[in-house]
PDB file of C-alpha atoms in Angstrom:
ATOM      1  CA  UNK A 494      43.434 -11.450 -32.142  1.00 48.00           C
ATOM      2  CA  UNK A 495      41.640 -13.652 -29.805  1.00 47.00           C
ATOM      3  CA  UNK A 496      41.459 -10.800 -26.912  1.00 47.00           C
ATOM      4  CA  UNK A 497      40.727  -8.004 -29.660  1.00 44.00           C
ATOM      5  CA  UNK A 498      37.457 -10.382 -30.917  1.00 41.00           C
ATOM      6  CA  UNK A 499      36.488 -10.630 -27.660  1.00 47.00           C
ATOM      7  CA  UNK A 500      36.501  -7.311 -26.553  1.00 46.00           C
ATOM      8  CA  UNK A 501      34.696  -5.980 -29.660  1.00 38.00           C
ATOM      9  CA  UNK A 502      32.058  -8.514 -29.680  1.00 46.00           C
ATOM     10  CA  UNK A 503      31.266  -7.977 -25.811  1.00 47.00           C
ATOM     11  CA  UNK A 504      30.705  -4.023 -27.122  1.00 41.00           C
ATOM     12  CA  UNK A 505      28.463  -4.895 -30.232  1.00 41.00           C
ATOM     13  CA  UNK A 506      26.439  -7.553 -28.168  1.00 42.00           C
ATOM     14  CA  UNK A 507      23.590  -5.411 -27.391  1.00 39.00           C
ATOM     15  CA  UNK A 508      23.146  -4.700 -31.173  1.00 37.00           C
ATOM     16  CA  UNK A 509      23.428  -7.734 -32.127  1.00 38.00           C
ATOM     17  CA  UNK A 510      19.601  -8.892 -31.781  1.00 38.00           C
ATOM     18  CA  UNK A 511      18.256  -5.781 -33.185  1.00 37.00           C
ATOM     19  CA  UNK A 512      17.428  -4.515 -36.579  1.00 38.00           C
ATOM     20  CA  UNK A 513      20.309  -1.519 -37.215  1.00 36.00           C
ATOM     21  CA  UNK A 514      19.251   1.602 -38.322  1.00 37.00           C
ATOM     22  CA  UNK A 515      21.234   5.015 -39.384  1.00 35.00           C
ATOM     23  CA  UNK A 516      20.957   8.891 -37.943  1.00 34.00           C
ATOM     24  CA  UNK A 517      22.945  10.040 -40.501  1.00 35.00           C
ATOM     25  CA  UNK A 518      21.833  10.375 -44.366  1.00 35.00           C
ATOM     26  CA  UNK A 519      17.759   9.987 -42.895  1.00 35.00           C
ATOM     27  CA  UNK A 520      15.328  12.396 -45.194  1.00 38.00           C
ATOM     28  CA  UNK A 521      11.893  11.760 -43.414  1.00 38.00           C
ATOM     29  CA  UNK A 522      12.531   8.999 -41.726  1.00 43.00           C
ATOM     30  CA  UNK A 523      14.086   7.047 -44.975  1.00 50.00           C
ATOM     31  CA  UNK A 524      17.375   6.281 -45.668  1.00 60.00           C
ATOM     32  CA  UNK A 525      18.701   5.740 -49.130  1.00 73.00           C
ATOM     33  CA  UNK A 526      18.376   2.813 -50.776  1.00 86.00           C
ATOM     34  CA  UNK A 527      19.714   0.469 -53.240  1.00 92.00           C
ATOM     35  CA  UNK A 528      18.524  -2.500 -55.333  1.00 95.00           C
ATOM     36  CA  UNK A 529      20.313  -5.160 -56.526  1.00 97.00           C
ATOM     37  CA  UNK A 530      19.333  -7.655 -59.011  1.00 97.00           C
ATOM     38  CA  UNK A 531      21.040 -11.588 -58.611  1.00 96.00           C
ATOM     39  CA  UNK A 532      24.782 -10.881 -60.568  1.00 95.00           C
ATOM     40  CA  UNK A 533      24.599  -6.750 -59.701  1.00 97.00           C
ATOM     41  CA  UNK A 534      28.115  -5.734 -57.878  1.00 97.00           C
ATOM     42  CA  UNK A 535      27.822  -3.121 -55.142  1.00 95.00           C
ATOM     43  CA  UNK A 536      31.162  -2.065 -56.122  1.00 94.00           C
ATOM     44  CA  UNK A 537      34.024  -4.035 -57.197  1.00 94.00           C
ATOM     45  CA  UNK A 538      38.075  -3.989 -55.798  1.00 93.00           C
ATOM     46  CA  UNK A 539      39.747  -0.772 -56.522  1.00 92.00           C
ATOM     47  CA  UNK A 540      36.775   1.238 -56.793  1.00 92.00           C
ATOM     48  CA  UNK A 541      36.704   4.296 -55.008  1.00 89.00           C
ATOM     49  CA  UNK A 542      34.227   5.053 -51.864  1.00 77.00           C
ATOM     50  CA  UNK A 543      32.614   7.077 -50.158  1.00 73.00           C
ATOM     51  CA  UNK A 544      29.814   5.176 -48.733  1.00 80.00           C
ATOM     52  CA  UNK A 545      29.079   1.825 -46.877  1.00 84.00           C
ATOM     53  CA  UNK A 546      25.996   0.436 -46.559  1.00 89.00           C
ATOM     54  CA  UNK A 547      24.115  -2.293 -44.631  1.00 88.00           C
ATOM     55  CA  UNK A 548      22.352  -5.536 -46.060  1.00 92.00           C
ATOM     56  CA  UNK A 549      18.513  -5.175 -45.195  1.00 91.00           C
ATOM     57  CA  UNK A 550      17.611  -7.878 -47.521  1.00 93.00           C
ATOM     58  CA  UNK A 551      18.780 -10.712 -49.555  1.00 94.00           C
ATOM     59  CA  UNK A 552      22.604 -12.200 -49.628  1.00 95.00           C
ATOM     60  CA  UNK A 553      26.020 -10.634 -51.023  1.00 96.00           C
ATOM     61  CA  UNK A 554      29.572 -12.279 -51.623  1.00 95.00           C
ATOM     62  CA  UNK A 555      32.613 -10.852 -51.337  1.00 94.00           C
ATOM     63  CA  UNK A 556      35.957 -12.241 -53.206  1.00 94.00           C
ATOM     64  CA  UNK A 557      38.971 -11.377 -54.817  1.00 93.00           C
ATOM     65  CA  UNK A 558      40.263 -12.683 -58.368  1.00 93.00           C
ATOM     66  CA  UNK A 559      44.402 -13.246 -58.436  1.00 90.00           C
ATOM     67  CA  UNK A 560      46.242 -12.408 -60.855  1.00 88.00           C
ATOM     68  CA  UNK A 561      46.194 -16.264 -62.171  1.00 89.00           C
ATOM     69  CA  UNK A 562      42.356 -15.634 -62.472  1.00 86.00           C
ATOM     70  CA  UNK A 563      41.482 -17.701 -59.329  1.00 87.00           C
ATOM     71  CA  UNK A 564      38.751 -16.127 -57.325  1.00 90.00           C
ATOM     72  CA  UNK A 565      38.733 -15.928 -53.919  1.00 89.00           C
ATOM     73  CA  UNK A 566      35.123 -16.181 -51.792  1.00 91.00           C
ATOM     74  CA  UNK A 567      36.403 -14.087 -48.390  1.00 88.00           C
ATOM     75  CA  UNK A 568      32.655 -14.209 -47.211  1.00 87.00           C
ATOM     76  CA  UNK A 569      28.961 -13.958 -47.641  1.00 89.00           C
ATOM     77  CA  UNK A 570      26.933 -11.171 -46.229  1.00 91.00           C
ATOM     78  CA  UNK A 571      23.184 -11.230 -45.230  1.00 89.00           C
ATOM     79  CA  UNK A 572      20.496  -8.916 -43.231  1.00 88.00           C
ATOM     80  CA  UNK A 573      22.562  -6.828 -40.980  1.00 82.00           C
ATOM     81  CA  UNK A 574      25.716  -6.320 -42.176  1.00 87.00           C
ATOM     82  CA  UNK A 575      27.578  -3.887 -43.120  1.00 86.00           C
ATOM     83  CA  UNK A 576      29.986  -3.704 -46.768  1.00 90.00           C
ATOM     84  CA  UNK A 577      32.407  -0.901 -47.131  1.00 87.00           C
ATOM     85  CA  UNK A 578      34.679  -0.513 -44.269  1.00 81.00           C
ATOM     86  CA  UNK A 579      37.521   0.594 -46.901  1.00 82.00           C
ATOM     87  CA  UNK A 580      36.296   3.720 -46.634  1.00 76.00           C
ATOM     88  CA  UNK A 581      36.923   4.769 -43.025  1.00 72.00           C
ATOM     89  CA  UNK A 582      40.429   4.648 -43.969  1.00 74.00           C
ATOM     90  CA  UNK A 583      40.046   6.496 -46.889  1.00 80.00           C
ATOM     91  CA  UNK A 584      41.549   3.579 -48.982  1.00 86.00           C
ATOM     92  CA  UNK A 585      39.572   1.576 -52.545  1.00 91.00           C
ATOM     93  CA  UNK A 586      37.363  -1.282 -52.259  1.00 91.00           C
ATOM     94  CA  UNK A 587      39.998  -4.060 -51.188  1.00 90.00           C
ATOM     95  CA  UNK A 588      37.330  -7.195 -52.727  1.00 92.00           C
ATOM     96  CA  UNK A 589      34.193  -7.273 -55.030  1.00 96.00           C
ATOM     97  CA  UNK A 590      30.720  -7.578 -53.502  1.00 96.00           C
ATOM     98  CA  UNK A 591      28.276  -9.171 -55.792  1.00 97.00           C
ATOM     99  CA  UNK A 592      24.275  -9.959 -55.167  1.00 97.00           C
ATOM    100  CA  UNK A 593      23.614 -13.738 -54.772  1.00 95.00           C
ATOM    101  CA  UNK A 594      20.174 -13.150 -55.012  1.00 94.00           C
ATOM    102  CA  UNK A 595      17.855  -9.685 -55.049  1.00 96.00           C
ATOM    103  CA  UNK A 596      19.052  -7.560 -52.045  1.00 96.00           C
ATOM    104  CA  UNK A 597      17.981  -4.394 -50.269  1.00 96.00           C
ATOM    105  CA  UNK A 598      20.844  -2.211 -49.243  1.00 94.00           C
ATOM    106  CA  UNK A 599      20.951   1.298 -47.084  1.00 89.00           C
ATOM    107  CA  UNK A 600      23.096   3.350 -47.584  1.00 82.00           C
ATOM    108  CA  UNK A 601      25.380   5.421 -44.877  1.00 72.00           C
ATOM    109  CA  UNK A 602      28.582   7.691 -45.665  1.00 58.00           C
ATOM    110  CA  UNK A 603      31.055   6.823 -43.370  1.00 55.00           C
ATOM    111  CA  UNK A 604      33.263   8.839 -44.535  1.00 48.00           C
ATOM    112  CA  UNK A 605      31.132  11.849 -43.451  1.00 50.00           C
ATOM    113  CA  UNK A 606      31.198  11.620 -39.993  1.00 51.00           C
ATOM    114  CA  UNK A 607      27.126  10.669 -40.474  1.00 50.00           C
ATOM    115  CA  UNK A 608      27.791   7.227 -38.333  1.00 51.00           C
ATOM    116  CA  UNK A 609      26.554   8.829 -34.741  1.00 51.00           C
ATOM    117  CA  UNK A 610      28.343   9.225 -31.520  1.00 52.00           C
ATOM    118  CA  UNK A 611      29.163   6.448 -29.405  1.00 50.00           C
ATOM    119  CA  UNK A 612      26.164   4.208 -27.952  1.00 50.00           C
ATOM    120  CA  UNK A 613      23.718   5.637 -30.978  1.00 50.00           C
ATOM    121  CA  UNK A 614      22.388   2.614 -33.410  1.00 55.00           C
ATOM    122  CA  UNK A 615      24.079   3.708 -35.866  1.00 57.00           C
ATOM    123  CA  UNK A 616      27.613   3.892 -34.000  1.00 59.00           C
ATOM    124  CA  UNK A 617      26.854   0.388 -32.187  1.00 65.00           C
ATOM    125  CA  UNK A 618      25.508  -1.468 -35.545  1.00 65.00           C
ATOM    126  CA  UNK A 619      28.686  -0.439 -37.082  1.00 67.00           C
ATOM    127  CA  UNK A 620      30.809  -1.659 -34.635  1.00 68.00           C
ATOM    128  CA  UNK A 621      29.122  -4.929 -34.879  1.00 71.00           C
ATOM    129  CA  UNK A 622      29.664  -4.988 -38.201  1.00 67.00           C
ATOM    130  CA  UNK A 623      33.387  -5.066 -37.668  1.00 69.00           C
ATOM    131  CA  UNK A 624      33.403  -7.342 -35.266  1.00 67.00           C
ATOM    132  CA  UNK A 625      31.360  -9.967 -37.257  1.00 70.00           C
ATOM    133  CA  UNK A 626      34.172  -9.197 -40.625  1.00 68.00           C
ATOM    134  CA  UNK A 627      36.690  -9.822 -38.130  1.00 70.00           C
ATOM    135  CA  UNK A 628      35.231 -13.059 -36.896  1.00 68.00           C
ATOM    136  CA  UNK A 629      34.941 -14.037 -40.598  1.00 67.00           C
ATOM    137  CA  UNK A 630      39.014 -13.217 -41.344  1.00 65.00           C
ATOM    138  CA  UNK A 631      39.605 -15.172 -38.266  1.00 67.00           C
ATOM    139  CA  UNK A 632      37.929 -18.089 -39.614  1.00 67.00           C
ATOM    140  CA  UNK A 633      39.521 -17.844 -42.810  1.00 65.00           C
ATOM    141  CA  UNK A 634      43.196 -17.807 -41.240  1.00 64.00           C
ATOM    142  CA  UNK A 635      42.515 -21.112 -39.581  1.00 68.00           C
ATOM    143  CA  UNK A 636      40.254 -22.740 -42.267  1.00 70.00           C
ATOM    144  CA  UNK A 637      42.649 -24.715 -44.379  1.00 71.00           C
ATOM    145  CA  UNK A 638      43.866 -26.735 -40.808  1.00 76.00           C
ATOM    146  CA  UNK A 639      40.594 -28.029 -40.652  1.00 87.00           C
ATOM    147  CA  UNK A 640      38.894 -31.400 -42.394  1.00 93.00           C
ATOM    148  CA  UNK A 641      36.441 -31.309 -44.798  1.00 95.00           C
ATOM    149  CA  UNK A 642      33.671 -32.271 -42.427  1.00 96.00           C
ATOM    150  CA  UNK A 643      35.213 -29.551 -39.670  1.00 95.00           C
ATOM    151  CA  UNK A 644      34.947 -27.207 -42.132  1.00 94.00           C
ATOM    152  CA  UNK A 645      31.691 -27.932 -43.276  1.00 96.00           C
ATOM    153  CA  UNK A 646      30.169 -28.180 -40.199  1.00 96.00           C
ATOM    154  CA  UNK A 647      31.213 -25.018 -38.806  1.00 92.00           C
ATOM    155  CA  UNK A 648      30.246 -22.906 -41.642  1.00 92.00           C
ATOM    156  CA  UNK A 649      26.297 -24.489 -41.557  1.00 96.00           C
ATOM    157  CA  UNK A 650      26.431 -23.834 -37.684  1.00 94.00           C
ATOM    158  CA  UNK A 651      27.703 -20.302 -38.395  1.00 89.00           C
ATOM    159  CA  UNK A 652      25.001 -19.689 -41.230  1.00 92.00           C
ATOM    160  CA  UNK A 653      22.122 -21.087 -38.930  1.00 95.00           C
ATOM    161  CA  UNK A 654      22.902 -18.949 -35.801  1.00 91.00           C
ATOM    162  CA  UNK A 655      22.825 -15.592 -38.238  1.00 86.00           C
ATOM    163  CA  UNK A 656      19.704 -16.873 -39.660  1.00 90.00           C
ATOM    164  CA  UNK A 657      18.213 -17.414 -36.157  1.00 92.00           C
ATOM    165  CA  UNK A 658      19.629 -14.323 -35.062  1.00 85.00           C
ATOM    166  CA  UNK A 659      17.483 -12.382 -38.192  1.00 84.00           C
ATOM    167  CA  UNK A 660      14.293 -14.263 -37.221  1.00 88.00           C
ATOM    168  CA  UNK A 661      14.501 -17.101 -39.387  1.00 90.00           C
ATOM    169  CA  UNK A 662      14.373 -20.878 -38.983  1.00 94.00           C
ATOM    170  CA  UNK A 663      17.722 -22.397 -37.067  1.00 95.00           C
ATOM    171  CA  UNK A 664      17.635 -25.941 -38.833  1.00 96.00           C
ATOM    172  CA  UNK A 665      15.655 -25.072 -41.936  1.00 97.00           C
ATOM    173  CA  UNK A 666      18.215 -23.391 -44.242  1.00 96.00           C
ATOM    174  CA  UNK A 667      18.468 -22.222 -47.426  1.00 95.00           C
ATOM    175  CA  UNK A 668      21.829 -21.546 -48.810  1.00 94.00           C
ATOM    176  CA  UNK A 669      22.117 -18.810 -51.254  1.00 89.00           C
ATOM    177  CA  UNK A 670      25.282 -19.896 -51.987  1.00 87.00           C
ATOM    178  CA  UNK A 671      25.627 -22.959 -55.001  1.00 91.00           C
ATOM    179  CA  UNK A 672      28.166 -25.975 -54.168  1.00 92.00           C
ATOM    180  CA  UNK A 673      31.000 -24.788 -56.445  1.00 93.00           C
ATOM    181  CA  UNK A 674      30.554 -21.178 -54.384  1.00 93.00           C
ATOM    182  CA  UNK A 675      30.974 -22.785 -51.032  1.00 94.00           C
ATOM    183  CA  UNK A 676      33.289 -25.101 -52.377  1.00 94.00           C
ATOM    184  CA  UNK A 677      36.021 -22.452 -53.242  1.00 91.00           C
ATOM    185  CA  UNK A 678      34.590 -20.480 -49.800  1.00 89.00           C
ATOM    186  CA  UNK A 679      35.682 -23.939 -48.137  1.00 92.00           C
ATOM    187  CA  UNK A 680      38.506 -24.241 -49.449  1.00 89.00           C
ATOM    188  CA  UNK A 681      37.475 -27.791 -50.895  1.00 93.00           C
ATOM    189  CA  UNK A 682      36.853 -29.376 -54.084  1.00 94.00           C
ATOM    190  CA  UNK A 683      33.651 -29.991 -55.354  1.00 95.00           C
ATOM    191  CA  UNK A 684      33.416 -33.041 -55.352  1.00 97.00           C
ATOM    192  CA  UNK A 685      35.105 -33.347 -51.760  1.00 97.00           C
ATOM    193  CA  UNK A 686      32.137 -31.307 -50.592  1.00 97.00           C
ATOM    194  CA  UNK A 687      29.459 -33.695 -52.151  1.00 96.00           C
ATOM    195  CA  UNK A 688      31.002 -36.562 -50.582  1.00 97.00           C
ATOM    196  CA  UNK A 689      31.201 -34.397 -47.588  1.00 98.00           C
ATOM    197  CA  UNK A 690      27.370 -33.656 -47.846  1.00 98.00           C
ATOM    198  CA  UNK A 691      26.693 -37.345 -48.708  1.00 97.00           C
ATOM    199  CA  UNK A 692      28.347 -38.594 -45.510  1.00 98.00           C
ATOM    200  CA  UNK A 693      26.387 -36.197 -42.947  1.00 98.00           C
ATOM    201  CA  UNK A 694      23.099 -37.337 -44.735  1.00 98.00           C
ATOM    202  CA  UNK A 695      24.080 -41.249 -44.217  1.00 98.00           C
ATOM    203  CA  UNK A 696      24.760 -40.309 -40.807  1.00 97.00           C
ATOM    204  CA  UNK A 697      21.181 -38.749 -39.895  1.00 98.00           C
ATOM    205  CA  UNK A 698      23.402 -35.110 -39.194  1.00 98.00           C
ATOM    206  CA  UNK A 699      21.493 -33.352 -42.210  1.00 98.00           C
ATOM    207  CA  UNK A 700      18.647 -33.742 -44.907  1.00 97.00           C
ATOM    208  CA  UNK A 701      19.898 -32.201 -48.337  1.00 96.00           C
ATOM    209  CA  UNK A 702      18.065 -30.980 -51.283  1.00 95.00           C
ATOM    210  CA  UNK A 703      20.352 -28.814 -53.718  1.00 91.00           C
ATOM    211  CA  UNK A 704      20.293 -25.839 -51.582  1.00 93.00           C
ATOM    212  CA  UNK A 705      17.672 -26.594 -49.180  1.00 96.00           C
ATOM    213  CA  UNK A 706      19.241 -27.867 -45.953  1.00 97.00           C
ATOM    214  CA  UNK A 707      17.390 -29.393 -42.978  1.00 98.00           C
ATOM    215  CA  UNK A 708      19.975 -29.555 -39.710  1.00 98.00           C
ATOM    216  CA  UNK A 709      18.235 -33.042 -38.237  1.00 98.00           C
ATOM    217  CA  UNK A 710      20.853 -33.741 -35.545  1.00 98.00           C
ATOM    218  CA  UNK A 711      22.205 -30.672 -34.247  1.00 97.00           C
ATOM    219  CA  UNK A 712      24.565 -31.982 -31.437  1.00 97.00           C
ATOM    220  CA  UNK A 713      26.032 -33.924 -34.427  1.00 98.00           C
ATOM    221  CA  UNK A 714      26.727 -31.281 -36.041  1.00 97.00           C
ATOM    222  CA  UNK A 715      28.149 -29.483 -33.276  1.00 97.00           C
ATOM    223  CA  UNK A 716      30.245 -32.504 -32.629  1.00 97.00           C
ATOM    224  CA  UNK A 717      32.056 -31.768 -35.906  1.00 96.00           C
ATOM    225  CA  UNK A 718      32.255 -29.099 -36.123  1.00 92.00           C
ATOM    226  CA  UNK A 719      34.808 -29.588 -32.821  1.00 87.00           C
ATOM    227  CA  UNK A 720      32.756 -26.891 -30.841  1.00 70.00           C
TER     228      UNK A 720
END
């Protein structure tokens, strides 16, 4: 998987700085668009699709509820991603995506053939969305091997590079996720991730305010995250 990551990513780098944008689906320069209030599901598992869309604005979660009722976060999805991959294999949602907060989403049918030729935007922002879902799944496989503070660590160094990478502040973050969210995301208790919180804020690593989060010592951070 390591190889297959690697090889992706190096073809989605040069979209990965840039604002993605669709040829297909376009009337007059605008693509169509959805709104989503905080609670709104894009779609849920087992719907069927026929479009995908990217994130322009606002955050998304995707899970999965078990049949004991458990729900399962597999990720959260900001400004430049892209939700519905089901579809190029013709197959139902596989999770639920739900709005965290108010989001802006465009919409593209993949299933169309409307995703442009190789090298395009649209082709290229795609493929980067892939390769960032697949980064996430390879996270997730490993997650439960890791410490609290490990796992912590490297999902607040993960969240501040995509902020940077959309234009926002690298140390100044606010989480649109709430602690029992990023708990279950975690893997970890809630109260284990308090006391995980607690600890990097008696070390001088963060400064923590609910949701607000201020990285003060980011080679700290790094450090535990094991990177």
């Amino acid at each position: 998987m390591d190889q297959s990551l690697r090889a992706l990513g190096g073809k989605a780098k040069a979209a990965s700085a840039r604002p993605a944008t669709w040829p297909g689906r376009f009337r007059n320069g605008i693509a169509p668009r959805r709104i989503l209030q905080t609670g709104d599901h894009l779609f849920e598992a087992g719907d069927a699709q026929s479009d995908a869309f990217i994130v322009r604005s606002g955050h998304l979660k995707s899970y999965r509820v078990h049949r004991d009722g458990e729900e399962q976060i597999l990720g959260m999805h900001g400004p430049g991603d892209v939700l519905g991959f089901d579809i190029l294999i013709g197959r139902p949602a596989s999770c639920s995506v739900v709005a965290l907060e108010i989001a802006s989403l465009e919409l593209v049918d993949l299933g169309r053939g409307e995703v442009g030729d190789a090298g395009t935007a649209g082709y290229m922002s795609v493929l980067e969305g892939m390769y960032r879902e697949l980064q996430r799944f390879s996270r997730l496989l490993y997650m439960d091997r890791h410490p609290a503070e490990r796992r912590l660590a490297e999902f607040l160094l993960d969240f501040s590079r995509e902020e940077g990478e959309r234009g926002r502040s690298y140390y100044d973050l606010m989480l649109p996720f709430n602690r029992r969210d990023l708990a279950c995301f975690l893997g970890l208790a809630p109260e284990t991730l308090s006391r995980t919180f607690s600890r990097f804020q008696e070390r001088g690593i963060l400064s923590v305010d609910n949701r607000e989060i201020h990285i003060i010592d980011n080679e700290a951070l790094v450090a535990a995250a094991g990177e």
